[in-house]
Structures are given as structure tokens and as C-alpha cells.
Coordinates of C-alpha atoms and ligand atoms in Angstrom, one line a residue:
M1 CA 6.5 -32.2 -61.3
R2 CA 8.6 -35.2 -60.3
I3 CA 7.7 -38.3 -61.9
S4 CA 9.5 -40.8 -59.8
S5 CA 8.8 -44.4 -59.0
G6 CA 10.3 -44.2 -55.5
R7 CA 13.9 -44.4 -56.9
P8 CA 17.1 -44.5 -54.5
G9 CA 17.1 -41.3 -53.0
V10 CA 14.3 -39.8 -54.0
P11 CA 11.0 -40.2 -52.5
P12 CA 7.9 -40.6 -54.5
P13 CA 5.6 -37.0 -55.1
L14 CA 3.0 -36.3 -52.7
I15 CA -0.5 -36.3 -54.7
M16 CA -0.8 -32.8 -54.1
E17 CA 2.4 -32.3 -55.7
E18 CA 0.9 -33.9 -58.9
S19 CA -1.9 -31.7 -58.9
R20 CA -2.5 -29.3 -61.6
E21 CA -5.4 -26.9 -61.4
G22 CA -8.5 -27.8 -63.5
R23 CA -7.8 -31.4 -63.7
R24 CA -10.5 -34.0 -62.8
A25 CA -11.2 -37.5 -62.5
V26 CA -14.7 -37.3 -62.6
D27 CA -17.1 -35.8 -65.2
L28 CA -21.1 -35.4 -63.4
P29 CA -23.5 -35.3 -66.3
E30 CA -25.4 -32.2 -66.6
P31 CA -28.0 -32.3 -64.2
D32 CA -31.8 -33.1 -65.3
V33 CA -33.2 -31.5 -62.3
P34 CA -33.5 -27.6 -61.4
E35 CA -30.5 -25.8 -59.5
A36 CA -31.6 -25.1 -56.0
E37 CA -29.3 -23.3 -53.9
L38 CA -27.9 -24.5 -50.2
P39 CA -28.6 -22.5 -47.5
G40 CA -26.1 -20.4 -46.4
R41 CA -24.9 -21.7 -43.5
M42 CA -24.3 -24.9 -45.2
L43 CA -21.6 -23.4 -47.8
R44 CA -18.0 -23.5 -47.4
E45 CA -16.1 -20.2 -47.4
S46 CA -13.3 -21.5 -49.7
N47 CA -13.0 -24.5 -51.7
P48 CA -11.5 -27.8 -49.9
D49 CA -8.2 -28.3 -50.7
L50 CA -7.9 -31.5 -52.7
P51 CA -5.4 -32.3 -55.4
E52 CA -6.9 -31.8 -58.7
V53 CA -5.6 -34.9 -61.0
S54 CA -6.8 -37.2 -63.3
E55 CA -7.8 -41.0 -62.8
L56 CA -4.9 -42.5 -64.4
D57 CA -2.7 -40.0 -62.0
V58 CA -4.6 -41.6 -58.8
V59 CA -4.2 -44.7 -60.2
R60 CA -0.3 -44.4 -61.0
H61 CA 0.5 -42.6 -57.6
Y62 CA -1.4 -45.2 -55.3
T63 CA 0.2 -48.3 -57.2
R64 CA 3.8 -46.5 -57.2
L65 CA 3.1 -46.4 -53.4
S66 CA 1.9 -49.8 -52.8
Q67 CA 5.0 -51.2 -54.8
T68 CA 7.5 -48.6 -52.8
N69 CA 5.7 -50.6 -49.5
T70 CA 7.4 -53.9 -48.4
A71 CA 5.0 -56.9 -47.9
I72 CA 4.8 -60.4 -47.2
D73 CA 3.4 -60.7 -50.6
T74 CA 6.5 -59.4 -52.2
T75 CA 9.4 -60.6 -49.6
F76 CA 10.6 -62.5 -47.0
Y77 CA 9.3 -60.7 -43.6
P78 CA 11.0 -62.6 -40.5
L79 CA 9.7 -60.0 -38.2
G80 CA 10.1 -61.8 -35.0
S81 CA 7.2 -62.1 -32.2
C82 CA 5.0 -60.6 -35.3
T83 CA 4.6 -63.9 -37.3
M84 CA 4.1 -62.4 -40.6
K85 CA 3.7 -65.5 -42.3
Y86 CA 1.7 -65.9 -45.4
N87 CA -2.3 -65.0 -45.7
P88 CA -3.5 -67.5 -47.9
K89 CA -5.8 -66.0 -50.6
V90 CA -9.3 -68.3 -49.7
N91 CA -9.2 -66.2 -46.4
E92 CA -10.1 -63.3 -48.3
M93 CA -12.7 -65.2 -50.5
A94 CA -14.5 -66.1 -47.5
A95 CA -14.4 -62.4 -45.7
A96 CA -15.3 -61.0 -49.3
E97 CA -18.7 -63.1 -49.3
P98 CA -21.4 -60.8 -49.8
G99 CA -23.1 -62.5 -46.8
F100 CA -20.5 -61.7 -44.6
A101 CA -18.7 -58.6 -46.4
Q102 CA -22.6 -56.5 -46.9
S103 CA -24.2 -57.1 -43.7
P104 CA -24.9 -54.3 -42.0
P105 CA -23.9 -54.4 -37.6
L106 CA -27.4 -53.3 -36.8
E107 CA -29.4 -56.1 -38.6
P108 CA -31.5 -58.0 -36.0
E109 CA -30.1 -61.6 -34.7
E110 CA -32.5 -63.5 -37.0
A111 CA -31.0 -62.1 -39.9
T112 CA -27.5 -62.7 -39.3
Q113 CA -27.5 -66.6 -38.3
G114 CA -25.0 -67.5 -40.7
S115 CA -22.8 -64.8 -39.4
L116 CA -23.5 -65.6 -35.7
E117 CA -22.9 -69.5 -36.5
L118 CA -19.5 -68.7 -37.6
L119 CA -18.5 -66.8 -34.4
Y120 CA -19.9 -69.4 -32.4
R121 CA -18.2 -72.0 -34.1
L122 CA -14.9 -69.9 -33.9
Q123 CA -15.2 -69.3 -30.2
G124 CA -15.5 -73.5 -30.2
A125 CA -12.5 -73.5 -32.2
L126 CA -10.0 -71.6 -30.1
C127 CA -11.7 -73.2 -27.0
E128 CA -10.4 -76.6 -28.3
I129 CA -7.2 -75.6 -29.6
A130 CA -6.1 -73.4 -26.4
G131 CA -7.9 -75.6 -23.9
F132 CA -10.4 -73.2 -22.5
D133 CA -14.2 -73.1 -21.4
A134 CA -14.9 -70.1 -23.2
V135 CA -13.9 -67.6 -25.7
S136 CA -14.9 -63.9 -26.1
L137 CA -14.1 -62.5 -29.6
Q138 CA -14.7 -58.9 -28.7
P139 CA -11.1 -57.3 -28.0
A140 CA -9.5 -55.7 -31.2
A141 CA -5.8 -56.5 -30.5
G142 CA -3.7 -58.7 -28.4
A143 CA -3.0 -55.7 -26.2
Q144 CA -6.8 -55.2 -26.0
G145 CA -7.2 -58.7 -25.2
E146 CA -4.3 -58.1 -22.4
L147 CA -6.2 -55.2 -21.0
A148 CA -9.6 -57.2 -20.8
G149 CA -7.9 -60.0 -19.3
V150 CA -6.4 -57.8 -16.7
L151 CA -9.8 -56.5 -15.7
M152 CA -11.0 -59.5 -15.3
I153 CA -8.5 -60.8 -12.8
R154 CA -9.3 -57.7 -11.0
A155 CA -13.0 -58.3 -10.9
Y156 CA -12.5 -62.0 -10.0
H157 CA -10.5 -61.0 -6.6
E158 CA -12.9 -58.3 -5.9
Q159 CA -16.0 -60.3 -6.4
R160 CA -14.3 -62.7 -3.8
G161 CA -13.6 -59.8 -1.5
D162 CA -10.0 -60.4 -2.2
A163 CA -9.0 -56.3 -2.0
G164 CA -5.3 -56.5 -1.3
R165 CA -4.2 -57.8 -4.6
T166 CA -2.6 -54.9 -6.4
R167 CA 0.5 -56.4 -7.8
M168 CA 0.9 -58.2 -11.1
L169 CA 4.0 -60.0 -11.7
I170 CA 5.8 -59.7 -15.5
P171 CA 9.1 -61.3 -16.5
D172 CA 11.7 -59.2 -17.7
S173 CA 11.6 -60.9 -21.1
A174 CA 7.9 -59.9 -21.6
H175 CA 6.5 -57.6 -24.4
G176 CA 5.8 -53.9 -23.4
T177 CA 2.3 -54.1 -24.0
N178 CA 2.0 -56.2 -20.8
P179 CA 3.6 -53.7 -18.1
A180 CA 1.2 -50.9 -20.1
S181 CA -2.1 -53.0 -19.6
V182 CA -1.3 -54.1 -16.1
A183 CA -0.6 -49.9 -15.1
M184 CA -4.0 -49.3 -17.3
A185 CA -6.0 -51.9 -15.0
G186 CA -4.8 -50.1 -12.0
F187 CA -2.2 -52.6 -11.1
E188 CA 1.4 -52.4 -9.7
A189 CA 3.7 -54.2 -12.3
I190 CA 6.3 -56.0 -10.5
Q191 CA 9.3 -57.6 -12.6
V192 CA 10.7 -61.2 -12.5
P193 CA 14.3 -62.1 -13.8
T194 CA 15.0 -64.6 -16.1
D195 CA 17.2 -67.6 -15.3
R196 CA 20.4 -68.5 -17.3
A197 CA 18.4 -71.2 -19.3
G198 CA 16.1 -68.1 -20.7
N199 CA 13.1 -69.4 -18.4
V200 CA 11.7 -67.5 -15.8
D201 CA 13.5 -67.4 -12.9
A202 CA 11.3 -69.8 -10.7
K203 CA 13.2 -69.2 -7.3
A204 CA 12.8 -65.3 -7.9
L205 CA 8.7 -65.8 -8.6
R206 CA 8.5 -68.1 -5.5
E207 CA 9.9 -65.1 -3.7
A208 CA 7.7 -62.6 -5.1
C209 CA 4.6 -64.1 -4.8
D210 CA 2.7 -63.1 -2.0
E211 CA -0.9 -62.3 -0.6
R212 CA -0.6 -58.8 -2.7
T213 CA 0.0 -60.9 -5.9
A214 CA -3.1 -60.5 -7.9
G215 CA -1.7 -62.6 -10.8
L216 CA 1.5 -63.3 -13.2
M217 CA 1.2 -62.2 -16.7
I218 CA 3.4 -65.0 -19.0
T219 CA 4.1 -65.3 -22.5
N220 CA 4.9 -69.0 -23.4
P221 CA 6.6 -69.5 -25.8
N222 CA 8.5 -66.8 -24.4
T223 CA 9.8 -63.8 -26.4
L224 CA 12.9 -65.4 -26.3
G225 CA 11.7 -67.7 -28.6
L226 CA 11.7 -70.6 -26.1
F227 CA 9.3 -73.0 -24.3
E228 CA 9.4 -72.0 -20.6
Q229 CA 10.4 -75.4 -19.2
Q230 CA 8.9 -75.2 -15.8
I231 CA 5.5 -73.6 -17.0
Q232 CA 3.4 -76.1 -14.8
E233 CA 5.8 -75.6 -11.5
V234 CA 5.4 -71.7 -12.5
T235 CA 1.3 -71.8 -12.7
R236 CA 1.5 -73.7 -9.6
I237 CA 3.7 -71.3 -7.4
V238 CA 1.2 -68.5 -8.8
H239 CA -1.9 -70.1 -8.0
E240 CA -0.6 -71.8 -4.6
A241 CA -0.4 -67.6 -3.5
G242 CA -3.9 -66.9 -4.8
G243 CA -3.0 -65.3 -8.0
L244 CA -4.0 -66.3 -11.1
V245 CA -2.3 -66.7 -14.3
Y246 CA -2.6 -65.0 -17.8
G247 CA -0.9 -66.0 -20.8
D248 CA 0.2 -63.7 -23.8
G249 CA -1.1 -65.8 -26.4
A250 CA 1.1 -64.2 -29.3
N251 CA 3.2 -67.0 -29.8
L252 CA 0.4 -69.5 -30.1
N253 CA 1.7 -70.2 -33.4
A254 CA 4.5 -72.5 -32.7
I255 CA 2.7 -74.6 -30.5
L256 CA -0.5 -75.6 -32.0
G257 CA -2.1 -78.8 -31.8
I258 CA 0.8 -79.7 -29.3
V259 CA 0.1 -78.3 -26.1
R260 CA -2.6 -76.2 -24.9
P261 CA -2.2 -73.1 -22.5
G262 CA -5.5 -74.5 -20.6
D263 CA -3.8 -77.4 -20.0
F264 CA -0.6 -76.0 -18.2
G265 CA -2.4 -73.9 -15.8
V266 CA -3.1 -70.5 -17.9
D267 CA -6.6 -69.0 -16.6
V268 CA -7.1 -66.6 -19.2
M269 CA -5.2 -65.7 -22.5
H270 CA -5.2 -63.8 -25.5
F271 CA -5.0 -65.2 -29.3
N272 CA -3.8 -63.0 -32.0
L273 CA -5.9 -64.0 -34.7
H274 CA -3.8 -61.4 -36.9
K275 CA -0.6 -63.6 -36.2
T276 CA -1.4 -67.5 -35.4
F277 CA -4.4 -67.7 -37.7
S278 CA -3.3 -65.7 -40.5
T279 CA -5.1 -62.6 -41.0
P280 CA -3.3 -60.0 -42.6
H281 CA -1.6 -56.9 -40.5
G282 CA 1.1 -54.5 -40.6
G283 CA 0.8 -51.1 -40.3
G284 CA -1.5 -50.9 -37.5
G285 CA -4.0 -53.2 -38.0
P286 CA -7.1 -54.3 -38.3
G287 CA -6.6 -56.9 -36.0
A288 CA -8.4 -59.5 -33.2
G289 CA -7.3 -60.6 -29.8
P290 CA -10.0 -62.7 -28.8
I291 CA -9.6 -64.3 -25.2
G292 CA -10.1 -67.6 -23.9
V293 CA -10.9 -68.5 -20.3
A294 CA -11.1 -71.1 -17.8
K295 CA -14.3 -71.8 -16.2
H296 CA -14.2 -69.6 -13.1
L297 CA -13.5 -66.8 -15.2
T298 CA -16.3 -67.1 -17.4
P299 CA -19.2 -64.5 -15.7
F300 CA -16.5 -61.9 -16.0
M301 CA -15.7 -61.7 -19.8
P302 CA -16.3 -59.1 -22.1
G303 CA -19.4 -59.9 -24.0
P304 CA -21.7 -60.3 -26.2
L305 CA -20.6 -63.9 -26.5
V306 CA -22.4 -65.9 -29.3
V307 CA -24.6 -68.7 -27.6
A308 CA -26.7 -71.6 -29.1
E309 CA -30.6 -71.4 -28.1
G310 CA -30.4 -74.9 -26.0
D311 CA -27.1 -75.3 -24.7
P312 CA -25.9 -74.3 -21.1
L313 CA -24.4 -70.9 -21.0
P314 CA -20.6 -70.9 -20.6
W315 CA -20.9 -69.5 -17.0
E316 CA -23.7 -72.5 -15.9
N317 CA -22.9 -76.2 -15.6
E318 CA -20.1 -77.6 -18.3
G319 CA -18.4 -75.2 -20.4
V320 CA -19.1 -73.6 -24.1
S321 CA -16.2 -75.8 -26.0
G322 CA -17.7 -79.1 -25.1
A323 CA -19.0 -81.5 -27.9
D324 CA -19.3 -78.7 -30.6
G325 CA -15.5 -77.3 -30.3
D326 CA -14.4 -81.3 -30.4
R327 CA -16.6 -82.2 -33.4
L328 CA -15.2 -79.1 -35.0
L329 CA -11.8 -80.3 -35.0
D330 CA -12.4 -84.0 -35.4
G331 CA -10.6 -84.3 -39.1
N332 CA -13.8 -86.3 -40.4
S333 CA -16.4 -84.0 -39.3
T334 CA -17.1 -81.6 -41.9
A335 CA -20.0 -83.2 -43.1
A336 CA -21.3 -83.4 -39.2
A337 CA -20.9 -79.9 -38.7
S338 CA -22.5 -78.7 -41.8
S339 CA -25.4 -81.6 -41.5
E340 CA -29.0 -80.3 -41.1
A341 CA -29.5 -80.7 -37.2
A342 CA -26.4 -78.0 -37.0
S343 CA -28.1 -75.6 -39.3
R344 CA -31.5 -75.6 -37.6
R345 CA -29.8 -74.4 -34.6
V346 CA -31.0 -70.8 -33.2
Y347 CA -28.1 -68.4 -32.6
R348 CA -28.1 -65.4 -30.1
T349 CA -26.1 -63.4 -28.1
A350 CA -25.7 -63.2 -24.5
M351 CA -23.9 -61.1 -21.8
P352 CA -22.2 -62.7 -18.8
P353 CA -23.6 -61.9 -15.6
R354 CA -20.6 -60.0 -14.0
S355 CA -19.0 -58.9 -17.4
I356 CA -16.2 -56.1 -17.5
G357 CA -18.3 -55.0 -20.1
R358 CA -18.2 -54.5 -24.0
V359 CA -14.3 -54.1 -25.2
K360 CA -15.2 -53.1 -28.9
A361 CA -18.5 -52.0 -30.8
F362 CA -20.6 -54.8 -32.4
F363 CA -18.6 -57.9 -33.4
G364 CA -15.0 -56.1 -33.3
N365 CA -13.1 -56.9 -36.8
F366 CA -15.4 -59.4 -37.9
G367 CA -13.9 -59.6 -41.3
M368 CA -10.6 -60.9 -39.3
L369 CA -12.9 -63.5 -37.8
V370 CA -14.0 -64.8 -41.3
R371 CA -10.3 -65.3 -42.5
A372 CA -9.3 -66.8 -38.9
Y373 CA -12.1 -69.1 -39.0
T374 CA -11.7 -70.2 -42.6
Y375 CA -8.0 -70.6 -41.9
I376 CA -8.6 -73.2 -39.0
R377 CA -11.0 -75.0 -41.1
R378 CA -9.1 -75.5 -44.2
L379 CA -6.1 -76.7 -42.1
G380 CA -7.7 -78.8 -39.9
P381 CA -6.4 -80.4 -36.8
V382 CA -3.5 -82.2 -38.6
G383 CA -2.9 -79.1 -40.5
L384 CA -2.4 -76.8 -37.7
R385 CA 0.0 -79.5 -35.6
S386 CA 2.1 -79.4 -38.9
L387 CA 2.3 -76.0 -39.4
A388 CA 3.4 -75.3 -35.6
E389 CA 6.1 -78.0 -36.4
N390 CA 7.1 -76.4 -39.6
A391 CA 7.7 -72.9 -37.9
V392 CA 9.7 -74.5 -35.5
L393 CA 11.5 -76.5 -37.8
N394 CA 12.3 -73.5 -40.2
A395 CA 13.6 -71.5 -37.0
N396 CA 15.8 -74.0 -36.2
Y397 CA 17.4 -74.4 -39.6
L398 CA 17.9 -70.7 -39.5
K399 CA 19.3 -70.4 -36.5
A400 CA 21.8 -73.3 -37.4
L401 CA 22.9 -71.4 -40.4
I402 CA 23.8 -68.3 -39.2
G403 CA 24.3 -69.2 -35.1
D404 CA 28.0 -69.4 -35.8
V405 CA 28.2 -65.6 -37.0
Y406 CA 25.4 -64.3 -35.3
P407 CA 25.5 -65.2 -31.7
V408 CA 22.3 -66.6 -30.1
K409 CA 23.0 -65.9 -26.2
Y410 CA 20.2 -68.7 -25.1
N411 CA 21.6 -70.9 -27.0
R412 CA 19.1 -74.1 -26.8
P413 CA 16.2 -75.7 -29.4
C414 CA 13.8 -72.9 -30.1
M415 CA 10.4 -72.9 -31.1
H416 CA 9.0 -70.5 -34.1
E417 CA 11.9 -67.4 -33.4
F418 CA 15.0 -66.9 -32.1
V419 CA 17.2 -64.4 -30.5
A420 CA 20.5 -63.4 -32.1
V421 CA 22.8 -60.4 -32.1
G422 CA 23.5 -58.0 -34.8
N423 CA 26.9 -56.3 -33.2
V424 CA 29.2 -58.6 -35.5
V425 CA 31.9 -56.4 -35.2
E426 CA 33.4 -53.4 -33.1
G427 CA 31.7 -50.4 -34.7
I428 CA 28.8 -52.1 -36.0
Q429 CA 25.1 -52.5 -34.9
T430 CA 22.2 -54.5 -35.2
M431 CA 20.7 -51.2 -36.9
D432 CA 23.3 -51.5 -39.2
V433 CA 22.9 -55.3 -40.2
A434 CA 19.0 -54.5 -40.3
K435 CA 19.2 -51.7 -42.7
R436 CA 21.6 -53.6 -45.1
L437 CA 19.1 -56.4 -45.3
I438 CA 16.9 -53.9 -47.1
D439 CA 19.0 -53.3 -49.8
Y440 CA 19.1 -56.9 -50.6
G441 CA 15.4 -57.0 -50.7
F442 CA 14.7 -58.5 -47.4
H443 CA 12.6 -57.3 -44.4
P444 CA 14.4 -56.8 -41.3
P445 CA 14.0 -58.8 -38.4
T446 CA 12.6 -57.4 -35.2
V447 CA 15.6 -55.3 -33.5
Y448 CA 16.2 -54.3 -29.9
F449 CA 13.5 -56.9 -28.3
P450 CA 13.3 -58.4 -26.2
L451 CA 15.2 -55.7 -23.9
I452 CA 17.1 -58.5 -21.7
V453 CA 19.2 -59.3 -24.8
K454 CA 21.9 -56.3 -25.6
E455 CA 22.0 -55.6 -29.6
A456 CA 19.1 -58.1 -30.1
M457 CA 17.7 -59.4 -33.6
M458 CA 14.7 -61.6 -33.3
I459 CA 14.1 -63.7 -36.0
E460 CA 10.8 -65.4 -37.5
P461 CA 10.8 -67.3 -40.6
T462 CA 7.5 -69.0 -40.1
E463 CA 6.1 -72.1 -41.6
S464 CA 4.9 -70.3 -44.7
E465 CA 8.5 -70.1 -46.5
G466 CA 10.4 -72.9 -48.1
R467 CA 13.9 -73.8 -47.6
E468 CA 15.4 -71.5 -50.9
T469 CA 14.1 -68.5 -49.0
I470 CA 15.5 -69.6 -45.8
E471 CA 19.1 -70.2 -47.0
A472 CA 19.1 -67.4 -49.4
F473 CA 18.4 -65.0 -46.2
A474 CA 21.0 -66.9 -44.0
E475 CA 23.4 -66.4 -46.9
T476 CA 22.6 -62.9 -47.1
L477 CA 23.2 -62.5 -43.2
R478 CA 26.4 -63.8 -43.6
R479 CA 27.6 -61.7 -46.4
I480 CA 26.6 -58.8 -44.4
A481 CA 28.8 -59.9 -41.4
R482 CA 31.7 -60.0 -44.2
E483 CA 30.8 -56.6 -45.2
A484 CA 30.9 -55.6 -41.9
R485 CA 34.2 -56.3 -41.4
E486 CA 35.6 -55.5 -45.0
E487 CA 33.2 -52.5 -45.9
P488 CA 32.1 -51.1 -42.4
E489 CA 30.7 -47.8 -44.2
L490 CA 28.4 -49.9 -46.5
L491 CA 26.7 -50.9 -43.8
H492 CA 26.6 -47.3 -42.0
G493 CA 25.0 -45.9 -45.0
A494 CA 22.6 -48.2 -45.4
P495 CA 19.4 -48.7 -47.1
H496 CA 21.2 -47.4 -50.4
V497 CA 18.5 -48.3 -52.7
T498 CA 15.2 -46.8 -51.0
P499 CA 13.5 -43.6 -52.0
V500 CA 14.6 -42.5 -48.4
S501 CA 17.4 -43.4 -46.8
R502 CA 18.4 -43.7 -42.9
L503 CA 16.1 -41.5 -41.0
D504 CA 17.0 -39.5 -37.6
E505 CA 14.5 -41.5 -35.3
V506 CA 15.4 -39.6 -32.1
S507 CA 14.2 -36.5 -33.9
A508 CA 11.2 -38.3 -35.7
A509 CA 9.7 -39.3 -32.5
R510 CA 11.1 -36.3 -30.3
H511 CA 10.4 -33.7 -32.9
P512 CA 7.6 -35.2 -35.5
V513 CA 6.9 -33.1 -38.4
L514 CA 3.4 -33.7 -39.0
C515 CA 2.9 -31.1 -41.7
Y516 CA 3.9 -31.2 -45.2
G517 CA 6.1 -28.1 -45.6
G518 CA 5.6 -27.2 -42.2
Ligands
PLP1 C1 2.2 -58.8 -30.6 C2 2.7 -59.0 -29.4 C3 1.7 -58.4 -28.5 C4 0.3 -57.4 -28.7 O1 -0.4 -57.8 -29.6 P1 -1.2 -56.7 -30.6 O2 -1.9 -57.6 -31.3 O3 0.0 -56.4 -31.5 O4 -1.6 -55.5 -29.6 C5 1.7 -58.9 -26.9 N1 2.6 -59.5 -26.7 C6 3.5 -60.2 -27.5 C7 4.5 -61.0 -27.0 C8 3.3 -60.0 -29.0 O5 4.3 -60.0 -29.7

């Protein structure tokens, strides 16, 4: 048996390799009732192929794997576009409250008033933060929010009998999920170029807009880490052509409390709670991608939404955000929010009249919603704004520390992230720099995205990190640039400290071997 703790070049054993015939992790007591035979058709023909290990083997195995992993709790994780910020433990405590964690999803509304109230308040807070009239918490990820939003745009045009709008405009800096969502919703994706300053090219946008335009999907701050300087002009051009504006809210972290997408002309936007509001992610989930909409799209939202008895429905009269959202984010109002009057309200669910339907069972990843709400309430309006300011400050500081060595193509003050290039000398590529960072204990930044910057290295330090970490990371990147010149083979062979070194990523994608020993 290999007993390895993931040493360099030695992959930790699979749990099947640790198996020894007859070894057990549990001892069942002798039965105190007569044994009975199971019906023959329910019997297996052979034993299941399970590892035979002791409890200590199991604990050591999974603890070792968890330590072989990279996580925000153990290291700096500057993965641009993903906002790998610290997940405060108070969020976990709130999500673990038995009333939330152990509430079965089929419980009737009378028995889950507390959970419904939390969802209602989260809807209100998100409306207020981003300037929308209503929020649906249904989608389970940003990408699912995109699909829901684009389907709503389609439903909106169809309902007005405006059937010729078949095209969705997308800047060439966009995340790959944008064109994918557009295609899934049955639209044609039309690419709009970026201008020299790193903004969407307004002239090209104007030329691309016509009576076939269903809308524009835009990320602001965009994936170059830059605020779209002409955003109001951009949304006006699209609206004048009869289209709607979808906002990709993945980068909301940078502008919280400073500017609201609903105010600069976005009609519908997803939030990535697992990015902006610090719910843990990575490894594929769980996530939460609520969507906020302006008044005219409320009838089409995915549902159900949580509403308070006696309030106007979001799709009637005024908005759903209204008083509650304002009260929630007024710094001194914690007492008011939990006042007796508030706790006497009755919450229920409601489906918008022309809803595109449900996009997730029950209330999505409910624990994520509890964490996000906890985070928002913990920080309050002043804290949310200062997190955005610190995220921007950290990114600009890091850019200043490394920009002379790793050039930044669109070089103006950035938001919460920036895009540098990693091919610092002939023969060295961004991938080599990224892999070498692992040897120094840092998670690499996002690489080769956005596609419009060759050899891109997209770095997002987040607001969670202190000055020492940022400086240590910058110092490491500068040292790697020196190594690239003096000992390039160190970079080509990196990482050197991991159980598995560099993989053949093309073969892994094209010819994946999914069975052990297969
Ligand atoms: C992360 C991201 C998405 C997709 O969000 P998921 O929650 O991962 O589905 C879309 N656009 C941008 C710009 C992103 O960074």
C-alpha cells in the first residue's frame, strides 16, 4: 500500500487501493429480532465493489485529499472573474441554524414563514443594491440566470408581437456563457468589437443595431476589469433600436454601493451570489444566480417569488423593492426591520402572470441564499461600499506593483481585476508562469481569458487580502519573471511540488480516461 500525503510526484492512493479484505469501519450489533430472508428479486448477484477500510483509514484518506486541495482558506486565490473572496464563518453559522438547515422543502408556507421572510428580505436587498423593481431568486448559477434573462427578453418581444427580433449583440470581451445562453434561447449571437480604450465600440454597436436586435448582453465592469465609460450611451443606443439590455452582473463586486446597473439602463441582470456575496464556490457549485429586473419585465420572471400579504405584487402598481429594500439598507434600521410589525407579516409565494416558468426545484440552493443575506446584513450599506472600494484599491495596487514586468494591454485605472500578459520573454508562456506560481503556494490567476488579450492573465486579488499578501504575490511574480530569463526550464517543468505535475490538457479533454485502470 502507498501511504503518501500527496508528496511531489506521488499521487495519493485511491481509497480502493487502501482496501484490505475484511476490514470494517463499523460493527453492527447482533440483531435482536428474528432474521428474515429478502425476496430473491431484491438480492444482488454479487457484492458491491466498495473499499474495505477502517474508520481511521477513511478519515485520513479524505483529510489528506482535502489538504492536497487548494482553497481560499489556505492560500491567495486571485482567480479573475471568479471573485474567490473570503467566506466569513458567520455565514456558515447562519446557514447551519436548524430552522434553515433542517427545513424540508415540502413544508407548507405556514410552517416556513421565517425562511420565506429571509428570501423576501434578500429579494428586497438585491433590488435596492442594484436598482431593480423585482428579483427572482430561482436560478442556481450566473449562467442559468443568463438563460432565464434572455428567455424573458424573448417573451417580452413576443408578447408585444415584435417577432422579428432574433439577434442578441455581445461584446467580444464577453464570458463564454453569454453566447451559449443566447444560442440556447434560440437567438443568433452577433459580436461587437472592443475599442482601443477597452470599452465596447459605440460606433460599431450603433451600426449593429436594427429592427432585428432583441438586445445586448453587457458585462460592466467588463472582463478586462474596466468600467464601460459610455455605459449610458450604450444602453440608450440599444433601447432606441427597440432592444433590451441584459447585464451580466458577475463583476458587481467592484461597484457595490457606488453605482447601480438598474440606474444605467440595464433591464435585467443576474447576480452571482457566490462571487459578490461571498458564498463558497469552486469545484462546480453550489451557486446562486438570482435575476433582477426592471418593471416592464416583472410579468415574465421565473417564479415563484416570495411576496408579503397586503403588498402590491411586483407586476402591479409600484415595485417590490420599495419601502422594504430601503428600510433594510438604512444603516440604523436593524431594530425597525425586526420590529413586531415586520414579524407579523405573512409571506407567501406567487407566480408572475406570464412567467417563463420555474428554472429550479423549490428555492434553489437555499443555504447559499442564507449565506448571502447574512453577508449583506453583516456589512450593511457602508460595509458593502467599502468592500467595493477595497477590491478596486487592491487590484490597482497589484497592477502598479507588477505592470512594468507583466504588461497590461488596456492600461487605465482598473476596477476589481485587471488583465496582464504572461509571456514575459521569448519561449515562456502564460501557462508556464501560472504553473510556477503553484510551486510558491499561490493559486494561479485565470489564464487565457478574456479571449481578446493574447496570453492573458486575469488577476483579481479581492478586498479580503491584506497588503502583505498582495506584496508577497507581486514579489513572487517578479521573481518568476527573473527565472523566466535565467532558468526557463524551471518554468517549463512546473509545478514541481504537486503530487501530479503538468498534465496533457488536450488529451485530458479529447480522450478522457474516466475509469481507474481503464
Ligand atoms: C462567472 C461568470 C459567469 C457565469 O456565472 P456562473 O455562476 O459561473 O454560471 C458569467 N459571466 C461572467 C463575466 C462571469 O465571470
